[in-house]
Short mmCIF file of C-alpha atoms in Angstrom, two decimals:
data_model
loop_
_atom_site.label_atom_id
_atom_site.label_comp_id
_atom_site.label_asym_id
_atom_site.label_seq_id
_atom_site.Cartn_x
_atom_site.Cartn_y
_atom_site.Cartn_z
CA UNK A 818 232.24 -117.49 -79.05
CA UNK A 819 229.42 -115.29 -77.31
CA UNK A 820 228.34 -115.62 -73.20
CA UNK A 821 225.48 -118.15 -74.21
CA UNK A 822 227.61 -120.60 -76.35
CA UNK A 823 230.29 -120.94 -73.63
CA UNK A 824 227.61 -122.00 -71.56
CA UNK A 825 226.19 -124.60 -73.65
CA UNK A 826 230.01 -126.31 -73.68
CA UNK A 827 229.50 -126.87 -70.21
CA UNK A 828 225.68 -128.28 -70.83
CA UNK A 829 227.41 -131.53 -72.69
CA UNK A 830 228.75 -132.50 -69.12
CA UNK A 831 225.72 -132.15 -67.28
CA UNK A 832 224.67 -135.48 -65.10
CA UNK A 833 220.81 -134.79 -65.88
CA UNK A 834 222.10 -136.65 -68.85
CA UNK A 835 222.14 -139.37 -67.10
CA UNK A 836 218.77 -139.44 -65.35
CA UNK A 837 215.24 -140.93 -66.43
CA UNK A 838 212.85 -138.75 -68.32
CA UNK A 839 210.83 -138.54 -65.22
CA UNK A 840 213.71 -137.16 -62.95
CA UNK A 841 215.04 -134.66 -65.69
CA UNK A 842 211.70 -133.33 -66.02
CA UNK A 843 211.94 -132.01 -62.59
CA UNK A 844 215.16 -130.98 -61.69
CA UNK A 845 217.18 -130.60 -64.96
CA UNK A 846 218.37 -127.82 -65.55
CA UNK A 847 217.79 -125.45 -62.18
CA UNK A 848 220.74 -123.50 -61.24
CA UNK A 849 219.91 -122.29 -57.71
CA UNK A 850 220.49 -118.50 -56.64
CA UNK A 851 221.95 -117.27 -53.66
CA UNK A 852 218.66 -117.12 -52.18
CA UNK A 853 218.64 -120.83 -52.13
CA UNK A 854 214.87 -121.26 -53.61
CA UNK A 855 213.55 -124.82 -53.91
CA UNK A 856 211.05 -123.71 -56.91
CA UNK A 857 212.63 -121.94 -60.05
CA UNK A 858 212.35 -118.32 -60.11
CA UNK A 859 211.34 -115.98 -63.11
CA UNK A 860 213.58 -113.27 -64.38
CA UNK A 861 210.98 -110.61 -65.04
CA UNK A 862 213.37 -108.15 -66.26
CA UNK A 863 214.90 -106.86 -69.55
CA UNK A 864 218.33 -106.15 -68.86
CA UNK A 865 221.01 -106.72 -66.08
CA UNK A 866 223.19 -104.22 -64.19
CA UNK A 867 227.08 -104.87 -63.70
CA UNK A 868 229.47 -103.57 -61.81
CA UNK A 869 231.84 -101.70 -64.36
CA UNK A 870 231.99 -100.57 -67.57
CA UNK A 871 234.81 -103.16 -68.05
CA UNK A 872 232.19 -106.01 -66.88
CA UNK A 873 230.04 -104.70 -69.03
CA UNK A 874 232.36 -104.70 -71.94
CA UNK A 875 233.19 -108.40 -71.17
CA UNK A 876 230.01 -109.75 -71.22
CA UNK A 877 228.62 -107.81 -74.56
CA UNK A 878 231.85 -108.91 -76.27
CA UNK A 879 231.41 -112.72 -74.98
CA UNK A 880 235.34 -112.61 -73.35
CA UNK A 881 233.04 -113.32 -69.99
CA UNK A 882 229.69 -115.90 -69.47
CA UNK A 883 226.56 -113.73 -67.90
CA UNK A 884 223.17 -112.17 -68.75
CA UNK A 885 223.60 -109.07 -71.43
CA UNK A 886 219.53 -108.61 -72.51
CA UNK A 887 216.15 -110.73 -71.88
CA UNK A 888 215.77 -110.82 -75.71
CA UNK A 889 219.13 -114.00 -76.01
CA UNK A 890 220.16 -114.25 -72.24
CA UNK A 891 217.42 -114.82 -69.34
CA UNK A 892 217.62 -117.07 -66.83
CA UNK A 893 214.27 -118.77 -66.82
CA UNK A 894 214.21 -119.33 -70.57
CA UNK A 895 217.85 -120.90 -70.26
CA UNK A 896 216.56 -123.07 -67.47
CA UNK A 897 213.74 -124.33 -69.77
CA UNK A 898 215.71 -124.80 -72.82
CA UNK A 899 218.57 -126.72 -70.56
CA UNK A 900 215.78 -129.08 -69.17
CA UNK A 901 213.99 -129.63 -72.99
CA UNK A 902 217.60 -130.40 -74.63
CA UNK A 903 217.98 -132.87 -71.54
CA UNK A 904 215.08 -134.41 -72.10
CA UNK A 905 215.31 -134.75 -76.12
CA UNK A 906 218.51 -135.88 -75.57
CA UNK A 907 219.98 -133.07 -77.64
CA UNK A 908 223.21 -130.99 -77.35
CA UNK A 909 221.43 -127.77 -76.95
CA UNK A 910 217.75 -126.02 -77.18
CA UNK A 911 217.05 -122.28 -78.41
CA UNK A 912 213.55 -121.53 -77.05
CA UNK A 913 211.18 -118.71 -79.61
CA UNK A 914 207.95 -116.97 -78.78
CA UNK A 915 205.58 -119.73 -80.44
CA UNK A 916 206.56 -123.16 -82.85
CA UNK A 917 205.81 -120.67 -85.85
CA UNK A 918 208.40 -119.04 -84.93
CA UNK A 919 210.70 -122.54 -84.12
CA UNK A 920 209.90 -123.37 -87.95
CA UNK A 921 210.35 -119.81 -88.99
CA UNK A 922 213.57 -119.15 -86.64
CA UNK A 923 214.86 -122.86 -87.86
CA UNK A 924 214.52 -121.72 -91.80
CA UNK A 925 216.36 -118.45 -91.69
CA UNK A 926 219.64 -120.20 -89.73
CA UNK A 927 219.81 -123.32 -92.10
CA UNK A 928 218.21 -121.92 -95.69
CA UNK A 929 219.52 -119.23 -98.48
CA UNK A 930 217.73 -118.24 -100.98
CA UNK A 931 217.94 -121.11 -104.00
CA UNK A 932 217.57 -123.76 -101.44
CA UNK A 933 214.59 -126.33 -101.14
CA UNK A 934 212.53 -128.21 -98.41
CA UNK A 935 211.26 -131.64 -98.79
CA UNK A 936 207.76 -131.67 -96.94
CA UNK A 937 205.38 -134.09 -95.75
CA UNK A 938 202.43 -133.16 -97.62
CA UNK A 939 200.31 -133.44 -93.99
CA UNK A 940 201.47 -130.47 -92.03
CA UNK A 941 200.24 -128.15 -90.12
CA UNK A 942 198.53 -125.84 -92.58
CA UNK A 943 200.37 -122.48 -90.68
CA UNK A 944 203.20 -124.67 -91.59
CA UNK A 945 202.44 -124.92 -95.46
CA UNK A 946 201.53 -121.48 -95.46
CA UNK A 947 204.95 -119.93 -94.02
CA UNK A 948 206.72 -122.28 -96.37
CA UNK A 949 204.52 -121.42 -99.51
CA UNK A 950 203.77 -118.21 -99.11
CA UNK A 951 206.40 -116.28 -96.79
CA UNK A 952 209.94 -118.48 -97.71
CA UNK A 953 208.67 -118.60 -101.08
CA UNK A 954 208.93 -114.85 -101.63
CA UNK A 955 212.65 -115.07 -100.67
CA UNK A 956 213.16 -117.70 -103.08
CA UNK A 957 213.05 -121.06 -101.12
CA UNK A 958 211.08 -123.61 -102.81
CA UNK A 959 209.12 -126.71 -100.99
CA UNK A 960 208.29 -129.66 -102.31
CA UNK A 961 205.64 -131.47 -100.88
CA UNK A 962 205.12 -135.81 -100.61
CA UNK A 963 203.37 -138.44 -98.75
CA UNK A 964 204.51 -138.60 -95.08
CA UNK A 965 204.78 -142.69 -95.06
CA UNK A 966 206.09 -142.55 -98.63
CA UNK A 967 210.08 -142.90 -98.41
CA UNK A 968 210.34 -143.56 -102.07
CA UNK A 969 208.50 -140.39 -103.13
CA UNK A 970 211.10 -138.36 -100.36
CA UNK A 971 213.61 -139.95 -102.17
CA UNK A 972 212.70 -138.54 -105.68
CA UNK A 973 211.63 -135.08 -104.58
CA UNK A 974 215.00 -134.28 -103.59
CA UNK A 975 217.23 -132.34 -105.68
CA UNK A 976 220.94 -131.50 -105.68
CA UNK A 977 219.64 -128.07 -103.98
CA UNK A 978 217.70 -129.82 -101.16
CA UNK A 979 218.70 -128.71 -97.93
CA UNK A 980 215.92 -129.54 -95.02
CA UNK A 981 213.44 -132.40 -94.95
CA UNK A 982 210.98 -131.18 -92.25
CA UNK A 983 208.14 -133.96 -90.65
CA UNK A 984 205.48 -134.26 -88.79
CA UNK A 985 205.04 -137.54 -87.15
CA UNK A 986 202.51 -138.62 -86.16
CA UNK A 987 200.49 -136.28 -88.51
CA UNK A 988 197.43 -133.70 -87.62
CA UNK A 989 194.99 -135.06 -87.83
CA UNK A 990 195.36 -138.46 -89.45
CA UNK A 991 197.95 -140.19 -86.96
CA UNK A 992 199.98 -140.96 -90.26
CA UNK A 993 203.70 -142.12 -89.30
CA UNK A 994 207.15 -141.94 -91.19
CA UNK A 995 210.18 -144.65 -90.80
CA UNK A 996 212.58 -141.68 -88.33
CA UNK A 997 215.50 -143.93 -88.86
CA UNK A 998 215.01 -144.01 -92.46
CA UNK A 999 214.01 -140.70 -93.75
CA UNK A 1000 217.30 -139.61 -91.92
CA UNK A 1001 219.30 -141.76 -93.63
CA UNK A 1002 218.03 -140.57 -96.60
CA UNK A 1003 218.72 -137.16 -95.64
CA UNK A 1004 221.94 -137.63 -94.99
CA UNK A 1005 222.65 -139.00 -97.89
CA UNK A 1006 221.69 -136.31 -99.66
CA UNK A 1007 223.23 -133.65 -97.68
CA UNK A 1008 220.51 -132.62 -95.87
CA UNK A 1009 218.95 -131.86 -92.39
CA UNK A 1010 215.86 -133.88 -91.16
CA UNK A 1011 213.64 -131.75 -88.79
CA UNK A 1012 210.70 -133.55 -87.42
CA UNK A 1013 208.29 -131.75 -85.11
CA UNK A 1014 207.59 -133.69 -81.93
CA UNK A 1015 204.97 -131.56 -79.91
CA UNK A 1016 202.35 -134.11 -80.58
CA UNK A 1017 204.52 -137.13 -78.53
CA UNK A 1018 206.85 -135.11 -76.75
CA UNK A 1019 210.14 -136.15 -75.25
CA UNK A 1020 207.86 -138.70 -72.95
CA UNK A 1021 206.77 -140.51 -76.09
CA UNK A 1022 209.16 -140.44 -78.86
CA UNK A 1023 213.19 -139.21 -79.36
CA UNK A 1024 213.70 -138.09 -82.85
CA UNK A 1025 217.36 -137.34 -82.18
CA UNK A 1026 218.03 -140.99 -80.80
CA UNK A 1027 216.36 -142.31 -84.47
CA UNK A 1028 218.96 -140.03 -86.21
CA UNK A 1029 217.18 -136.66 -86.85
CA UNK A 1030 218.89 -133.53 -86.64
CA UNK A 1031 216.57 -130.86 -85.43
CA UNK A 1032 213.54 -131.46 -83.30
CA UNK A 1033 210.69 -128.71 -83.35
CA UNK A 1034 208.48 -128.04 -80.68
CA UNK A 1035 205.15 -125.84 -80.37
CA UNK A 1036 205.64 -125.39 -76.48
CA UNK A 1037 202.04 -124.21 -76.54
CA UNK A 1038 201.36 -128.12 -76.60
CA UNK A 1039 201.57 -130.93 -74.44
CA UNK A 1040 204.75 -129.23 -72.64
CA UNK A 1041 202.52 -126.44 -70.97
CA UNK A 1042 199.83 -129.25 -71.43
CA UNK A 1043 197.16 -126.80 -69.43
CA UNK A 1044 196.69 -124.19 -72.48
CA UNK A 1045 198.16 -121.44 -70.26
CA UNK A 1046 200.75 -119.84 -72.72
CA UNK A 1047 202.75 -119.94 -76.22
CA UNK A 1048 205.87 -120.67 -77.05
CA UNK A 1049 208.31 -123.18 -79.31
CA UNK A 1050 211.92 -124.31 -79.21
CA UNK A 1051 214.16 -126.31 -81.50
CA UNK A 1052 216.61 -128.92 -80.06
CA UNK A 1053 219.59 -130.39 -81.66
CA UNK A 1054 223.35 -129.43 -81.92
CA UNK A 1055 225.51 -127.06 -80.90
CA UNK A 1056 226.57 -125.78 -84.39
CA UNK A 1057 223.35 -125.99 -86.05
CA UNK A 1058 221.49 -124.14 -82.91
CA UNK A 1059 224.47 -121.20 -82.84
CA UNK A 1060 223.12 -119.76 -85.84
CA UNK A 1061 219.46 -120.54 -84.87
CA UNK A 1062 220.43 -118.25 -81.61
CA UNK A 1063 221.74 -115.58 -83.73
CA UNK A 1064 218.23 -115.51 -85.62
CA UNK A 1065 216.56 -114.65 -82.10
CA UNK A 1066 219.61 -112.71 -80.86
CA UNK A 1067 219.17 -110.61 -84.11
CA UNK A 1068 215.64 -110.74 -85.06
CA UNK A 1069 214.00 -111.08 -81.53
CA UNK A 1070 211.06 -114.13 -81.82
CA UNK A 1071 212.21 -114.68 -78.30
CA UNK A 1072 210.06 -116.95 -75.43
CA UNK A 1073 209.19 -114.61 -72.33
CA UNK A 1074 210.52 -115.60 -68.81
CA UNK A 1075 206.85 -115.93 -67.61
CA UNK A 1076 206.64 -118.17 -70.08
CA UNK A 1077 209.36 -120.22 -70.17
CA UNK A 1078 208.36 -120.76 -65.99
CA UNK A 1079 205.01 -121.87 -66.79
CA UNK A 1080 206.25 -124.28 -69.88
CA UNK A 1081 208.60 -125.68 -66.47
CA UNK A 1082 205.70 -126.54 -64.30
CA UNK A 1083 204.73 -127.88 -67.49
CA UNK A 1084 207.43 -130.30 -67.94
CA UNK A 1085 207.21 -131.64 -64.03
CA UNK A 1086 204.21 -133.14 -65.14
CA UNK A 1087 204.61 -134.13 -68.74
CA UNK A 1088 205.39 -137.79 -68.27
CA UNK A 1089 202.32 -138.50 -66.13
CA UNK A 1090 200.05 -136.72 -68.39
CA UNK A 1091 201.41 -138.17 -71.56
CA UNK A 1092 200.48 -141.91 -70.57
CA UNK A 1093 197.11 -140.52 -68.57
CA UNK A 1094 196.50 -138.72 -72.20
CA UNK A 1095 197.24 -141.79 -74.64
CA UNK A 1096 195.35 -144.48 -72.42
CA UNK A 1097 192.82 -141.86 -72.65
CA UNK A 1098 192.88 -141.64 -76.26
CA UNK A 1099 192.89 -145.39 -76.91
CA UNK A 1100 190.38 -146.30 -75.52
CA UNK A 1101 188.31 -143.61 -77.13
CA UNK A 1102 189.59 -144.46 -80.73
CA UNK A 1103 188.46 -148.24 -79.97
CA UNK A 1104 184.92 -147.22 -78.78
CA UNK A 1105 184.78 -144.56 -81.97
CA UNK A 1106 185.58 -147.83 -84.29
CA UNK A 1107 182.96 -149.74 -82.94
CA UNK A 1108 180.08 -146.74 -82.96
CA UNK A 1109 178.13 -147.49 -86.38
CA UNK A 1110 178.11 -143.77 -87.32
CA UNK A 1111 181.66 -143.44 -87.78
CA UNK A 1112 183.01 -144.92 -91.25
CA UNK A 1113 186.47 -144.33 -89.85
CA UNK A 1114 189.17 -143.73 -86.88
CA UNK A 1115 192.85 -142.39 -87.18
CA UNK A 1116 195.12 -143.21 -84.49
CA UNK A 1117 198.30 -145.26 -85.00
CA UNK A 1118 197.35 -147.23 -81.79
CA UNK A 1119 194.34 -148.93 -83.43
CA UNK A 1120 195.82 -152.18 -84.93
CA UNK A 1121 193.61 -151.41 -88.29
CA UNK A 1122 195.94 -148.17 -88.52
CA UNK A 1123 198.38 -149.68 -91.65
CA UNK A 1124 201.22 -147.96 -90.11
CA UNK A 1125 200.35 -149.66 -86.64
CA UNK A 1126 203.44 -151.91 -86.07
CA UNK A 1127 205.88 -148.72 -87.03
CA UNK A 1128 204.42 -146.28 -84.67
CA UNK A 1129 204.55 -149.58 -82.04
CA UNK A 1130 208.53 -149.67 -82.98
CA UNK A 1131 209.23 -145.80 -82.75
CA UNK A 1132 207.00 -144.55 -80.15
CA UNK A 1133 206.38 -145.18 -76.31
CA UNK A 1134 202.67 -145.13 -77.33
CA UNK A 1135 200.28 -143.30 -79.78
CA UNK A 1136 200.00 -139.78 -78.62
CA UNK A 1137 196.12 -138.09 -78.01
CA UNK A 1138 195.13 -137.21 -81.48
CA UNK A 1139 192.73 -138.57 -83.21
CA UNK A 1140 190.40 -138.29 -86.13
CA UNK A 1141 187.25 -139.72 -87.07
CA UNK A 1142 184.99 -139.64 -90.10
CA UNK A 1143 181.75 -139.25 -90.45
CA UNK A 1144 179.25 -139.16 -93.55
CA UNK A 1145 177.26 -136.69 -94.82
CA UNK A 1146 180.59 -133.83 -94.97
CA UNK A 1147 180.84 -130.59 -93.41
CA UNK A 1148 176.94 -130.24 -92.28
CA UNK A 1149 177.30 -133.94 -90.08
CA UNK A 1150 180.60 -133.29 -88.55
CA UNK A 1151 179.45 -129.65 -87.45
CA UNK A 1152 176.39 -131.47 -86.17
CA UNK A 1153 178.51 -133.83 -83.71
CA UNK A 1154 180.86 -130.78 -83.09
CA UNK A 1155 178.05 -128.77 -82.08
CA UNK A 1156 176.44 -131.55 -79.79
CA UNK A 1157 179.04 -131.95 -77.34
CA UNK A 1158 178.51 -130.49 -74.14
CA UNK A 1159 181.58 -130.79 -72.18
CA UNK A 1160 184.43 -131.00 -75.02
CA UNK A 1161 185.69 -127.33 -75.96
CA UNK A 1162 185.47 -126.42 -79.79
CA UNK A 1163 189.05 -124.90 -80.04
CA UNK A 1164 191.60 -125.76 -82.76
CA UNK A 1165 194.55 -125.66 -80.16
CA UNK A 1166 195.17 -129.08 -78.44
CA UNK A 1167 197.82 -130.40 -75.99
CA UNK A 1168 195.41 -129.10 -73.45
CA UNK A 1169 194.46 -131.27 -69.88
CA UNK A 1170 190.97 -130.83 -71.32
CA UNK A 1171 189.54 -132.50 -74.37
CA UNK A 1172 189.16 -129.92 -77.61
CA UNK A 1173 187.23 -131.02 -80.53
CA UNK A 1174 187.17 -129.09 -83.69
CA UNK A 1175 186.53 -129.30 -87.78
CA UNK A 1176 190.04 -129.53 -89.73
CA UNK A 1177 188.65 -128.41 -92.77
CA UNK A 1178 187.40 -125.38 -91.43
CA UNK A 1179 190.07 -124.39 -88.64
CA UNK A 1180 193.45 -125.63 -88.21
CA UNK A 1181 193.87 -126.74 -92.25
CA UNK A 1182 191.14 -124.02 -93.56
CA UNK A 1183 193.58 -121.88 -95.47
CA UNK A 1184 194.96 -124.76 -97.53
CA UNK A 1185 193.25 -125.15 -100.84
CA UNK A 1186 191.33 -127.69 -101.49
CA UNK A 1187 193.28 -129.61 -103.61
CA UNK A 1188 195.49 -129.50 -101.31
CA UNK A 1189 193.18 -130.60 -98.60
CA UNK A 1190 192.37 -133.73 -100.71
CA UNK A 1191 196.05 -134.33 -101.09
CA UNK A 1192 196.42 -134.39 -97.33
CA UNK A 1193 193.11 -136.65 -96.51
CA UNK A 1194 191.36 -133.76 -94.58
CA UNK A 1195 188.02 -134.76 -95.44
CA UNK A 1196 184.31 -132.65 -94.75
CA UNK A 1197 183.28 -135.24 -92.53
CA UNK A 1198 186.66 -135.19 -90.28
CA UNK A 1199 186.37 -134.18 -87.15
CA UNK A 1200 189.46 -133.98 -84.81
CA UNK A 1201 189.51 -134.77 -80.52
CA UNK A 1202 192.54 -133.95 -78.91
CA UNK A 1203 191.57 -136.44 -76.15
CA UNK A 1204 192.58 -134.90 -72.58
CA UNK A 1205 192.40 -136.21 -68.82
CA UNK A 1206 188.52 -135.87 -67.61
CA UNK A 1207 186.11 -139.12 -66.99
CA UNK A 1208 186.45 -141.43 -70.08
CA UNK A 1209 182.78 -142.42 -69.59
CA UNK A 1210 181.75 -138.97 -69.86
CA UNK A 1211 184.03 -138.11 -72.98
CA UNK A 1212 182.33 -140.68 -74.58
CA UNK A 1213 178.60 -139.53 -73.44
CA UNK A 1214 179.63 -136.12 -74.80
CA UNK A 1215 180.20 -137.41 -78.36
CA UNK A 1216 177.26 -139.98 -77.97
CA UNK A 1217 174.63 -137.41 -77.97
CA UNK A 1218 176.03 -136.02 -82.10
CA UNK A 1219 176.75 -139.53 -82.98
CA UNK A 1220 173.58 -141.46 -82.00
CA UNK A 1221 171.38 -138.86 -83.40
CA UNK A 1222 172.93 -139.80 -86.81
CA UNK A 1223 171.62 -143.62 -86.52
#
């Protein structure tokens, strides 16, 4: 067993456990140093100095706990991925340099050439891409179905299935799966369920407590929440997250300290924001379904959304996300895009500030375009990522596109 695994035995015990979301996300997880700080430091450094060659050979061989290189062992990064696995209510958390690399690092500890994925055909197009394209050429095959659809999970999966991986709720369509149910289905089959969470977050939604294995994280998200830095981390079980260690022991997609410190600040203020973000967002998606130039508004909050009373059952609330559609394609939703004065025309999201962009074009523009249709990414869908300035003048901003199309 190596330094950082002997640690995590003693994580299991920790009496964060045992406090609320909004207590662990401020003090879980901070060891203090013998300079007593009140604010958690950052380990700027690559490697650690000991004070023999017999310490030394203790620590690289695992015999003893301690730092050994910033690449597997830093401080800060531990400190974050203590407080995330806290707060997911997981065993343990290995944090990577962006939630690519969470997916990526996640498929190379649980996947062998010959093995499948089971996909919900709504991900993240980076997502689709490194599954299609990159695991592909090393002989894992993905399989890809309706999100909501348990039956069509069901058939896709094969004696060689090994990972159903999820998004829920979807990008950008709010779309919802049953957690508790596609896990059991997993299981049955012999296989891990993954579901990526950085659009609810720990604050919202607990994919572990509905019986997932894994939970993925872009860190870049809603747990910086102030579009600062990237990063990712998977959370889940000791035995599972061993191996996934080894992949960024061995292969090095590792988080930086600075990082990891600013995705900590991050997560004092992640419960707060969340519910300032969704009350945000409602109220938006109601005032987009009454505006006469939009045929349509995603959000699970809405009570037209048919997946409504699921995403009520599963999740604190409804997350910031939303689309709505517009007609007239590509040429009207730039139009509205390109009218706003105050939202920022970015494809990242997760941000304290509100980001509008064009799916089509951005976040799912290298998927083709039958496999846009497949996914519901429309021309005339335009994505808000609603964030935490004056509702009143959120809703002026996307006024001036919309009314001009009356």
């Amino acid at each position: 067993m190596n330094d950082d695994s002997k640690q995590h035995e003693h994580d299991r015990d920790d009496p964060a456990r045992d406090w609320a979301l909004a207590t662990q996300s401020i003090r879980a997880g901070h060891a203090r140093t013998h300079e007593q700080e009140h604010g958690e430091p950052i380990f700027p450094t690559s490697s650690f100095v000991y004070g023999s060659a017999a310490e030394a050979a203790r620590k690289f061989s695992g015999e003893e706990p301690g730092n050994i290189y910033s690449r597997f062992t830093n401080p800060t990064v531990r400190n974050f991925e203590k407080r995330l696995a806290v707060m997911e209510g997981g065993e343990r958390c290995v944090a990577t340099s962006s939630g690519m690399a969470a997916i990526l690092s996640t498929a190379l500890a649980l996947l062998a050439a010959g093995d499948e994925i089971v996909a919900s055909r709504s991900l993240f197009g980076s997502t689709v891409s490194l599954f299609d394209k990159y695991l592909g050429k090393f002989g894992i095959t993905t399989r890809y179905v309706e999100l909501s659809n348990l039956e069509a999970w069901e058939a896709a999966i094969t004696p060689r299935t090994r990972l159903l991986f999820a998004e829920t709720p979807s990008n950008p369509l709010s779309e919802v799966v049953d957690i508790a149910a596609l896990a059991e289905i997993a299981h049955r089959h012999g296989a891990w369920l993954a579901i990526d969470n950085c659009f609810l977050t720990p604050a919202l939604q607990r994919p572990l407590d509905l019986g997932a294995d894994l939970v993925i994280h872009s860190a870049t998200k809603y747990l910086d929440g102030q579009g600062r830095a990237v990063g990712g981390a998977v959370v889940g079980p000791d035995k599972e997250l061993e191996e996934l260690f080894g992949v960024v022991r061995t292969c090095g997609p590792c988080m930086s300290p600075f990082n990891a410190w600013i995705f900590l600040k991050g997560l004092e203020t992640l419960n707060l924001r969340m519910r300032a973000h969704c009350a945000n967002a409602m109220a938006m998606a109601e005032w987009l379904e009454a505006h006469p130039a939009v045929t349509r508004v995603h959000y699970s909050g809405l009570k037209s959304h048919p997946q409504h009373d699921l995403a009520s059952r599963q999740q604190q609330a409804y997350g910031a996300v939303l689309g709505f559609e517009v007609e007239g394609g590509r040429e009207v939703a730039w139009s509205v895009i390109d009218a706003t004065r105050i939202m920022s025309i970015t494809g990242n999201l997760g941000d304290v500030k509100t980001t509008i962009t064009h799916p089509g074009t951005t976040t799912h523009g290298r998927l083709t375009e039958e496999q846009k249709v497949s996914a519901g990414i429309a021309e005339g869908l335009v994505r808000v990522a609603v964030g935490l300035e004056d509702l009143d003048d959120l809703k002026g901003d996307l006024a001036r596109g919309l009314d001009a199309l009356r």
